[in-house]
Coordinates of C-alpha atoms in Angstrom, one line a residue:
X231 CA -51.3 8.9 -98.3
X232 CA -48.8 6.1 -97.7
X233 CA -50.7 3.7 -100.1
X234 CA -50.3 6.2 -103.0
X235 CA -46.6 6.6 -102.3
X236 CA -46.1 2.9 -102.2
X237 CA -48.1 2.3 -105.4
X238 CA -46.1 4.9 -107.5
X239 CA -42.9 3.0 -106.8
X240 CA -44.3 0.1 -108.8
X241 CA -43.4 -2.6 -106.2
X242 CA -43.8 -6.3 -106.7
X243 CA -45.4 -6.7 -103.2
X244 CA -47.0 -4.2 -100.8
X245 CA -47.2 -5.1 -97.1
X246 CA -50.1 -3.7 -95.0
X247 CA -50.1 -4.2 -91.2
X248 CA -53.5 -3.3 -89.9
X249 CA -54.0 -0.4 -92.4
X250 CA -57.3 0.7 -90.8
X251 CA -56.4 0.3 -87.1
X252 CA -55.8 3.9 -86.2
X253 CA -58.3 5.5 -88.6
X254 CA -61.4 7.5 -88.0
X255 CA -64.4 5.2 -88.8
X256 CA -65.3 7.4 -91.8
X257 CA -61.8 6.8 -93.3
X258 CA -61.9 3.0 -92.9
X259 CA -64.1 2.4 -95.9
X260 CA -62.2 4.8 -98.1
X261 CA -58.9 3.1 -97.2
X262 CA -60.3 -0.4 -97.9
X263 CA -61.7 0.8 -101.3
X264 CA -58.2 2.1 -102.2
X265 CA -56.6 -1.3 -101.3
X266 CA -59.3 -3.0 -103.4
X267 CA -58.4 -0.9 -106.4
X268 CA -54.7 -1.8 -105.9
X269 CA -55.6 -5.5 -105.7
X270 CA -57.6 -5.1 -109.0
X271 CA -54.4 -4.0 -110.7
X272 CA -52.8 -7.4 -109.9
X273 CA -50.2 -6.2 -107.4
X274 CA -49.4 -8.8 -104.7
X275 CA -50.4 -7.6 -101.3
X276 CA -49.9 -9.1 -97.9
X277 CA -52.5 -7.6 -95.5
X278 CA -52.7 -8.2 -91.8
X279 CA -56.2 -7.3 -90.8
X280 CA -59.1 -7.9 -88.4
X281 CA -61.5 -6.7 -91.1
X282 CA -62.9 -10.1 -91.9
X283 CA -65.5 -9.0 -94.4
X284 CA -62.8 -7.2 -96.4
X285 CA -60.5 -10.2 -96.2
X286 CA -63.3 -12.5 -97.4
X287 CA -64.1 -10.2 -100.3
X288 CA -60.7 -9.3 -101.5
X289 CA -58.2 -12.1 -100.6
X290 CA -57.4 -15.0 -102.8
X291 CA -55.6 -16.7 -99.9
X292 CA -56.3 -16.4 -96.2
X293 CA -53.9 -17.4 -93.4
X294 CA -55.3 -17.5 -89.9
X295 CA -52.7 -17.2 -87.2
X296 CA -53.0 -17.5 -83.4
X297 CA -50.2 -16.5 -81.0
X298 CA -47.7 -16.2 -83.9
X299 CA -48.5 -19.7 -85.3
X300 CA -50.2 -20.5 -88.6
X301 CA -53.4 -22.4 -87.6
X302 CA -55.0 -22.7 -91.0
X303 CA -54.6 -21.4 -94.6
X304 CA -56.7 -21.7 -97.7
X305 CA -59.0 -19.8 -100.0
X306 CA -61.5 -17.4 -98.5
X307 CA -64.3 -19.8 -99.3
X308 CA -62.5 -22.6 -97.4
X309 CA -61.6 -20.5 -94.4
X310 CA -64.8 -18.6 -94.0
X311 CA -67.3 -21.2 -95.0
X312 CA -65.7 -24.5 -93.9
X313 CA -62.8 -24.0 -91.5
X314 CA -61.0 -27.2 -90.7
X315 CA -59.5 -26.2 -87.4
X316 CA -61.5 -25.7 -84.2
X317 CA -59.5 -22.5 -83.3
X318 CA -60.4 -20.9 -86.6
X319 CA -64.1 -21.9 -86.1
X320 CA -64.0 -20.3 -82.6
X321 CA -62.5 -17.1 -83.9
X322 CA -64.9 -16.7 -86.8
X323 CA -68.0 -17.5 -84.8
X324 CA -67.1 -14.8 -82.3
X325 CA -66.1 -12.2 -85.0
X326 CA -69.1 -12.9 -87.2
X327 CA -71.4 -12.6 -84.1
X328 CA -69.8 -9.2 -83.2
X329 CA -70.1 -7.9 -86.8
X330 CA -73.8 -8.9 -87.1
X331 CA -74.5 -7.2 -83.8
X332 CA -73.0 -3.9 -85.0
X333 CA -74.1 -3.9 -88.7
X334 CA -76.2 -1.0 -89.8

């Protein structure tokens, strides 16, 4: 797996661009667990993702972008619980609604 290859090189930073986007649904959780373990080792990661629950759980800083522009940034608590920007609120309300409709 690419994550393991990147990890053994002992990098200062690992970049992930939608690491779960092309995966079978059964592999999504496994991949997110591996990334969580890497985070637990203190390696800096930049993760581009639409997996909001994962970002909220693992990130120490969240940047919300729209059309290539940074709209808002802050801690997961700030962004997910009390977003300052209307665009962030719109996105989160839509995503959280979708996630709650499909939760098992």
